[in-house]
JSON list of C-alpha atoms in Angstrom, two decimals:
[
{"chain": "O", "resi": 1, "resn": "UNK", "atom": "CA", "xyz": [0.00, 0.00, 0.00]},
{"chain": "O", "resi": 2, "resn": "UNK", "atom": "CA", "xyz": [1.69, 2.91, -1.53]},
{"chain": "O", "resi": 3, "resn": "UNK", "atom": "CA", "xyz": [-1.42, 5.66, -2.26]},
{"chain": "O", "resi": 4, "resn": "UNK", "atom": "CA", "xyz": [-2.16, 7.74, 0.68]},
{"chain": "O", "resi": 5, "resn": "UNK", "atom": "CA", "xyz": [-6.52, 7.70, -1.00]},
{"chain": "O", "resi": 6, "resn": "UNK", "atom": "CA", "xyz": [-5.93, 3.28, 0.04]},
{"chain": "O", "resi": 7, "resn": "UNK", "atom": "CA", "xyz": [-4.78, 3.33, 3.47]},
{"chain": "O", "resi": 8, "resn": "UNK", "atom": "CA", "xyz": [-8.62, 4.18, 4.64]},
{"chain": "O", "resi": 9, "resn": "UNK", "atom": "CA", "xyz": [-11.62, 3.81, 3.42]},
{"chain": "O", "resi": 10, "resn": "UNK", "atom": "CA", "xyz": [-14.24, 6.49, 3.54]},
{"chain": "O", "resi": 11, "resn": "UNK", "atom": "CA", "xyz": [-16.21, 5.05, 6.49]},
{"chain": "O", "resi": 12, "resn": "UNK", "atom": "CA", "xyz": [-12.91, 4.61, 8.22]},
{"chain": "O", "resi": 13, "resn": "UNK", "atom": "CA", "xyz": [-12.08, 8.17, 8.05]},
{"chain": "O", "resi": 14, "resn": "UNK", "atom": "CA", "xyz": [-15.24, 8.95, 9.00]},
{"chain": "O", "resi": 15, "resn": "UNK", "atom": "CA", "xyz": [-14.65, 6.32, 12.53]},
{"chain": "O", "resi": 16, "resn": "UNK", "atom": "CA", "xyz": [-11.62, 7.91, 13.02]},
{"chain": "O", "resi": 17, "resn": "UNK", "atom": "CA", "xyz": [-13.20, 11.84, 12.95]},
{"chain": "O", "resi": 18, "resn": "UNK", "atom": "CA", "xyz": [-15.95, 10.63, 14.84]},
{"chain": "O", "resi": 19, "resn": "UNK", "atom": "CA", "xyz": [-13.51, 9.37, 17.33]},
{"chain": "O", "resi": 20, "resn": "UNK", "atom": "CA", "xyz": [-11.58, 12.87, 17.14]},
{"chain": "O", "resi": 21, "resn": "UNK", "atom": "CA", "xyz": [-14.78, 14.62, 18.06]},
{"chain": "O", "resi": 22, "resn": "UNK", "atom": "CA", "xyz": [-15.51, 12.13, 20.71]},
{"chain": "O", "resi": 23, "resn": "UNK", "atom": "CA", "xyz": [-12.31, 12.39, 22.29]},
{"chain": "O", "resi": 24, "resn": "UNK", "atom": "CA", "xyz": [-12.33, 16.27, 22.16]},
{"chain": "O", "resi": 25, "resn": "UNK", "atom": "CA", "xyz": [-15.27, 15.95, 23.48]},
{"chain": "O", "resi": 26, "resn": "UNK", "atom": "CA", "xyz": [-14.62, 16.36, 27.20]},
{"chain": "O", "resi": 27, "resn": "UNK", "atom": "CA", "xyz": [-11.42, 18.78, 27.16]},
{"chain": "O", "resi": 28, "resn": "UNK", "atom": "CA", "xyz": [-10.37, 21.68, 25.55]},
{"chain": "O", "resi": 29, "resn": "UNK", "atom": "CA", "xyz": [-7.69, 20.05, 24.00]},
{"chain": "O", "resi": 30, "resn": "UNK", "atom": "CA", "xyz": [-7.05, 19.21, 20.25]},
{"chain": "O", "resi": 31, "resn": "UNK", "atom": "CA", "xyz": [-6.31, 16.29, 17.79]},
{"chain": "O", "resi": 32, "resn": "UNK", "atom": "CA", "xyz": [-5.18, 15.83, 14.75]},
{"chain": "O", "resi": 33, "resn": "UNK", "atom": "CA", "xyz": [-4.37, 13.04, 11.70]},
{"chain": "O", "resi": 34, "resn": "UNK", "atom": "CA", "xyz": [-2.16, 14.14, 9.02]},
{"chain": "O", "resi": 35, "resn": "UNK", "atom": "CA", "xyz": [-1.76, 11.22, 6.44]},
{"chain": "O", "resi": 36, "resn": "UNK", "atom": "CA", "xyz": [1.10, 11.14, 3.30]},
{"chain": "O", "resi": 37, "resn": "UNK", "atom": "CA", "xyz": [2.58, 9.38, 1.23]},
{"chain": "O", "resi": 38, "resn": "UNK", "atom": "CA", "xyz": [6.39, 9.56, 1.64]},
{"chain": "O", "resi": 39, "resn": "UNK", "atom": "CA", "xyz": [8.45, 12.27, 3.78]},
{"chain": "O", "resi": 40, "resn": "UNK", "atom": "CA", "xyz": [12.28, 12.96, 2.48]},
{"chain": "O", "resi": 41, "resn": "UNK", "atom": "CA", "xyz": [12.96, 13.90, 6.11]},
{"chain": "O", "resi": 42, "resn": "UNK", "atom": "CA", "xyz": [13.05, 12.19, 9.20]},
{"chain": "O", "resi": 43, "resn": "UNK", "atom": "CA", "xyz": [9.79, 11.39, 10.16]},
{"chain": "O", "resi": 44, "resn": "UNK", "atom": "CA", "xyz": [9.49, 13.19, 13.58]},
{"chain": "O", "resi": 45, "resn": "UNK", "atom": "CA", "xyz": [11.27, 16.59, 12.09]},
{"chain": "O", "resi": 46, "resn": "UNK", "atom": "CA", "xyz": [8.39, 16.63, 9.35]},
{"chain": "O", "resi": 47, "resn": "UNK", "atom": "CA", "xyz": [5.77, 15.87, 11.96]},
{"chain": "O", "resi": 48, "resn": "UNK", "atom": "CA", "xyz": [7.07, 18.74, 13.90]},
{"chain": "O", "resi": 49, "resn": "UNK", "atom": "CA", "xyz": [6.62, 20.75, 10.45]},
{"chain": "O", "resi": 50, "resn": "UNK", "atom": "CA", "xyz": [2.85, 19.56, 9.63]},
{"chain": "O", "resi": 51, "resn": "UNK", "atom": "CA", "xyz": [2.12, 20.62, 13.26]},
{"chain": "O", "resi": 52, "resn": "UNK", "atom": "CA", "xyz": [3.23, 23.91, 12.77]},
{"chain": "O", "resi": 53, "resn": "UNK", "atom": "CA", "xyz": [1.42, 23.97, 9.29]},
{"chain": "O", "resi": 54, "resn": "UNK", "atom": "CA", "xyz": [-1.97, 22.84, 10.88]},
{"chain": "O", "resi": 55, "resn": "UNK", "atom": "CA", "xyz": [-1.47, 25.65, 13.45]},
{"chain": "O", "resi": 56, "resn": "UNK", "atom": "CA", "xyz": [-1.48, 23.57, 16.28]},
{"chain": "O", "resi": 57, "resn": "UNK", "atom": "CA", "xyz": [1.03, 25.44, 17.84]},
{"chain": "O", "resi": 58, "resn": "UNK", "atom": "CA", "xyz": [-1.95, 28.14, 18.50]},
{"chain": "O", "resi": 59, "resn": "UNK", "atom": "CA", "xyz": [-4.11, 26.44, 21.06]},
{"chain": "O", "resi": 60, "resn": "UNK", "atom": "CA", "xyz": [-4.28, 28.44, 23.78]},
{"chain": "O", "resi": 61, "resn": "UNK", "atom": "CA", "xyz": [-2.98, 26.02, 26.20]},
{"chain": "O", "resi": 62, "resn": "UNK", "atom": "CA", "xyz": [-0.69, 24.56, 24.29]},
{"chain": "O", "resi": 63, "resn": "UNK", "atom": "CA", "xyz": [-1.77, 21.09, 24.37]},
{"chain": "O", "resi": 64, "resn": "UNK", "atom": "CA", "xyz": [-2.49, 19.72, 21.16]},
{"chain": "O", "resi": 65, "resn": "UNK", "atom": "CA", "xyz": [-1.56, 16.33, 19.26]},
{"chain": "O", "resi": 66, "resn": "UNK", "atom": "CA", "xyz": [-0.79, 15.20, 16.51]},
{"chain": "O", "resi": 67, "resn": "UNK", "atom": "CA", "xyz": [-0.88, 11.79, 15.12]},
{"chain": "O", "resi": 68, "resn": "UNK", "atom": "CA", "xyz": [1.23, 11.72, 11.47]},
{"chain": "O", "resi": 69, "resn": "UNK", "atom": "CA", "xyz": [1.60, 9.00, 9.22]},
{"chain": "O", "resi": 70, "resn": "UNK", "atom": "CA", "xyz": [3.86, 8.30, 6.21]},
{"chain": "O", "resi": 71, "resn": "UNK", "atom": "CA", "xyz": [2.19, 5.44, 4.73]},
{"chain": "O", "resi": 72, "resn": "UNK", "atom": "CA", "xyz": [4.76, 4.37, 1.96]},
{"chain": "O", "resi": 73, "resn": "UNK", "atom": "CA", "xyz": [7.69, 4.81, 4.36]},
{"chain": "O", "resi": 74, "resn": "UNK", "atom": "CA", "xyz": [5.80, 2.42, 7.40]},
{"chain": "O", "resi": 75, "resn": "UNK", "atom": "CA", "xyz": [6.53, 5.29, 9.53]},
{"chain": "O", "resi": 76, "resn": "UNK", "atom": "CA", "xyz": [4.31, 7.37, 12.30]},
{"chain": "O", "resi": 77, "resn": "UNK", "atom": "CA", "xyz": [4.93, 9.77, 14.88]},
{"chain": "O", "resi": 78, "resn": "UNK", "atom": "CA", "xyz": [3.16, 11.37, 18.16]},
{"chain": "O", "resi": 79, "resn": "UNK", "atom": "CA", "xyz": [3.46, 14.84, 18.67]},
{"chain": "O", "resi": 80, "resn": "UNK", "atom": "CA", "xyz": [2.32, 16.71, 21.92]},
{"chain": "O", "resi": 81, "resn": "UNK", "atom": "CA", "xyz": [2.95, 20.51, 22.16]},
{"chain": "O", "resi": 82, "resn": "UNK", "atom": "CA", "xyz": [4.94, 21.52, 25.37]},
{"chain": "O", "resi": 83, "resn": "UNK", "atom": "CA", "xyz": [1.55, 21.50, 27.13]},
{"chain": "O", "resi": 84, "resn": "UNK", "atom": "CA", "xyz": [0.53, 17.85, 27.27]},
{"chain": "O", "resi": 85, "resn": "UNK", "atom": "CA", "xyz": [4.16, 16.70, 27.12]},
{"chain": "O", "resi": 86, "resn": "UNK", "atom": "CA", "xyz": [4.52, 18.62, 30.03]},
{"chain": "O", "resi": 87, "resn": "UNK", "atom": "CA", "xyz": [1.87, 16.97, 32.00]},
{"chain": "O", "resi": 88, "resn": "UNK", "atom": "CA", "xyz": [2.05, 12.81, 30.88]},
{"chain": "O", "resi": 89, "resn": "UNK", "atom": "CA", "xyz": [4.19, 10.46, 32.08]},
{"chain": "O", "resi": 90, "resn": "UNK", "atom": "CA", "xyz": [7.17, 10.23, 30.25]},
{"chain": "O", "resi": 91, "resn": "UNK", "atom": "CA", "xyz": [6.46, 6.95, 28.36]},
{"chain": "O", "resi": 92, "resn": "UNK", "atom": "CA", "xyz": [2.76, 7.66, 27.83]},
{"chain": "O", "resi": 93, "resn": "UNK", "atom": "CA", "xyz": [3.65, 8.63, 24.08]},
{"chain": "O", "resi": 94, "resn": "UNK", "atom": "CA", "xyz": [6.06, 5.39, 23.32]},
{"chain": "O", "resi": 95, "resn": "UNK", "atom": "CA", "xyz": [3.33, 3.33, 25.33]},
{"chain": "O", "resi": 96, "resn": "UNK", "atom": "CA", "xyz": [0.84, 5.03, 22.93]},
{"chain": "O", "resi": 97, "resn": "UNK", "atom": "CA", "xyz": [2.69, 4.25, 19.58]},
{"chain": "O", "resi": 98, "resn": "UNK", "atom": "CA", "xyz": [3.58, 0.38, 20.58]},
{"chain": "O", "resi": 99, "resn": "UNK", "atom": "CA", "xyz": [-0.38, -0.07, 21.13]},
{"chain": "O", "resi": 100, "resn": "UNK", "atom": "CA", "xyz": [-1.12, 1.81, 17.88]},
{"chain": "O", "resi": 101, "resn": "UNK", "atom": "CA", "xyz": [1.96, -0.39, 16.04]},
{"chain": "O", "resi": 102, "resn": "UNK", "atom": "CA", "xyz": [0.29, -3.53, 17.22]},
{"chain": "O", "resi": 103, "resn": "UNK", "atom": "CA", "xyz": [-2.45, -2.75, 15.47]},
{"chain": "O", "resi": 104, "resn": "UNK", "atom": "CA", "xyz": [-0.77, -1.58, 12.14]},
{"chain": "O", "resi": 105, "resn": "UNK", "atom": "CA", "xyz": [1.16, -4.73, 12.01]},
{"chain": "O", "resi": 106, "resn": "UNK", "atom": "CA", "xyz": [-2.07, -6.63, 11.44]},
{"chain": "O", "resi": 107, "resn": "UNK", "atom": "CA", "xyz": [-3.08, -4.13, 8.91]},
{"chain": "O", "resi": 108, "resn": "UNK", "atom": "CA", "xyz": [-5.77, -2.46, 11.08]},
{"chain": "O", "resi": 109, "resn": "UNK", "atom": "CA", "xyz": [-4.92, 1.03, 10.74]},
{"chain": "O", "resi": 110, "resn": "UNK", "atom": "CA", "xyz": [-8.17, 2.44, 11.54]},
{"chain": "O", "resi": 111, "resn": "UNK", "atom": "CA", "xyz": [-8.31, 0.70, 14.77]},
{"chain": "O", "resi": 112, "resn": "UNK", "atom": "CA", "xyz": [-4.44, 1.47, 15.68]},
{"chain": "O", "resi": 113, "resn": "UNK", "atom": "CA", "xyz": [-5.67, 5.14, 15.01]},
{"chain": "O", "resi": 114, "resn": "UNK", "atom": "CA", "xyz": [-8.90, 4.81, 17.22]},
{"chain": "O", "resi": 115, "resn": "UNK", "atom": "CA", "xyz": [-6.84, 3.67, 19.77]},
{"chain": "O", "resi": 116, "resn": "UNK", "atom": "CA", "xyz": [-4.11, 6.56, 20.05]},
{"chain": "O", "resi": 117, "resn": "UNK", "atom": "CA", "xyz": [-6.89, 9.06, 19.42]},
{"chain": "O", "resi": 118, "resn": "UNK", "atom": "CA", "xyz": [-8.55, 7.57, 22.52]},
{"chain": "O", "resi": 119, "resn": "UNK", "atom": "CA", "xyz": [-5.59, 7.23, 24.60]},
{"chain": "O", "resi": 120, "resn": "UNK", "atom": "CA", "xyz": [-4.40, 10.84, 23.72]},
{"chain": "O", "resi": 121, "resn": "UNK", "atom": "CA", "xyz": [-8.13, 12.36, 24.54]},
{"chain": "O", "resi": 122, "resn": "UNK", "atom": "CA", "xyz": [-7.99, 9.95, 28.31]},
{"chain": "O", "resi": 123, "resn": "UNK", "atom": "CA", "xyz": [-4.83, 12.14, 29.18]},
{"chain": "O", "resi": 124, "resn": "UNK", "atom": "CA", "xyz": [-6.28, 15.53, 27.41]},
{"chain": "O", "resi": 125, "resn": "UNK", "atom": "CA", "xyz": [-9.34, 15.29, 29.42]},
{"chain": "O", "resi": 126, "resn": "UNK", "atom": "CA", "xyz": [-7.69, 14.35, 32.75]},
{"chain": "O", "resi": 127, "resn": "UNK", "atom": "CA", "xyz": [-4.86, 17.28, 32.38]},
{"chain": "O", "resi": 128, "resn": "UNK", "atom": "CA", "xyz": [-7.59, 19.90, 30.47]},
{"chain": "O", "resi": 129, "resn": "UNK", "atom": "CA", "xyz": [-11.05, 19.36, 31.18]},
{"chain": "O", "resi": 130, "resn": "UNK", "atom": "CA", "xyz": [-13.59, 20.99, 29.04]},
{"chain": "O", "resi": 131, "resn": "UNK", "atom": "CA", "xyz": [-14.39, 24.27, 30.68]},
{"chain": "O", "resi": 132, "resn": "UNK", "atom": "CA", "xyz": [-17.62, 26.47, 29.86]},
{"chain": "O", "resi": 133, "resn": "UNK", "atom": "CA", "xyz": [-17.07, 28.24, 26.75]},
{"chain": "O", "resi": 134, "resn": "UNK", "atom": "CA", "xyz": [-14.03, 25.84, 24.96]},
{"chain": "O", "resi": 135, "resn": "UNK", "atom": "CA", "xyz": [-14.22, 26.05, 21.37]},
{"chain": "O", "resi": 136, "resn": "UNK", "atom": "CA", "xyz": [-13.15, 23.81, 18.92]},
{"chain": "O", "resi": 137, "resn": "UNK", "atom": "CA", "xyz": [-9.99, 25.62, 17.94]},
{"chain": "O", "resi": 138, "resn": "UNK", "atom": "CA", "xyz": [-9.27, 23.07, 14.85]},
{"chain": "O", "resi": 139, "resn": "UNK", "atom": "CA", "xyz": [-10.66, 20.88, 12.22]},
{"chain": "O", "resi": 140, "resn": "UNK", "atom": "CA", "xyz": [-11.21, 17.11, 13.15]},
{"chain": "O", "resi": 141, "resn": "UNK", "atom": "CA", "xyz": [-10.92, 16.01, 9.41]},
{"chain": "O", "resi": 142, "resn": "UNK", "atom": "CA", "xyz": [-7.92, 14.17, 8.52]},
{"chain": "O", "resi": 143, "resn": "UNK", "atom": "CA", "xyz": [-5.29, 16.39, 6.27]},
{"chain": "O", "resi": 144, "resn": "UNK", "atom": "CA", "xyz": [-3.23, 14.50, 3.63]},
{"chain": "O", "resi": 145, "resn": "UNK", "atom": "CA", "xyz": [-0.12, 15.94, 2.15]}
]
């Protein structure tokens, strides 16, 4: 699987917004999937970039993530701004990515997706609750470079 348009299907995208929205749902923190092809650069340094390009280095309390995902390279990365990372323990994101790669080595990509979604929005919700007048302050729709 080489084409960014085969690694989900519609209704999988729309499982894995619908568990972006349900995840936001209880803190004022935000999530994001970025899905491409191929990166030239090492995966974590073009993460870092696609954060900055979303903008999710503008939430107000700094505690957005981002889950990216170079599908012909095999590769994926967590990022937290300073917020979050501040906050989890210092293994949640590597604990994260080996339940998420457990899943992806059986080819269930939605599901490894669901899963970090859900355990990023566990630890966004405990550390930033959802206060009276949060706003959504980004898309839940996966971007694709």
């Amino acid at each position: 699987m080489s084409k960014v348009e085969d690694f989900l299907t519609t209704e999988e995208e729309q499982a894995i917004v619908e568990a972006i929205r349900m995840a936001e749902k209880e803190t004022s923190g935000e999530i994001r999937v970025h899905i491409e092809k191929t990166t030239s650069k090492v995966p974590y340094d073009r993460a870092l970039e696609v954060f900055h390009e979303l903008g999710m280095d503008a939430t107000e309390l700094k505690n957005g993530v981002l889950i990216y995902v170079a599908v012909k390279d095999h590769q994926f990365v967590i990022c937290g701004d300073k917020g979050i990372n501040d906050v989890v323990p210092a293994d949640f994101w590597d604990c994260t990515k080996d339940v998420m790669a457990s899943q992806f080595k059986t080819g269930n990509f939605k599901q490894g997706l669901i899963e970090g979604i859900t355990r990023a929005g566990e630890q966004l919700q405990k550390y930033f609750p959802y206060l009276d007048g949060d706003t959504n302050e980004l898309s839940n729709e996966i971007s694709k470079g």
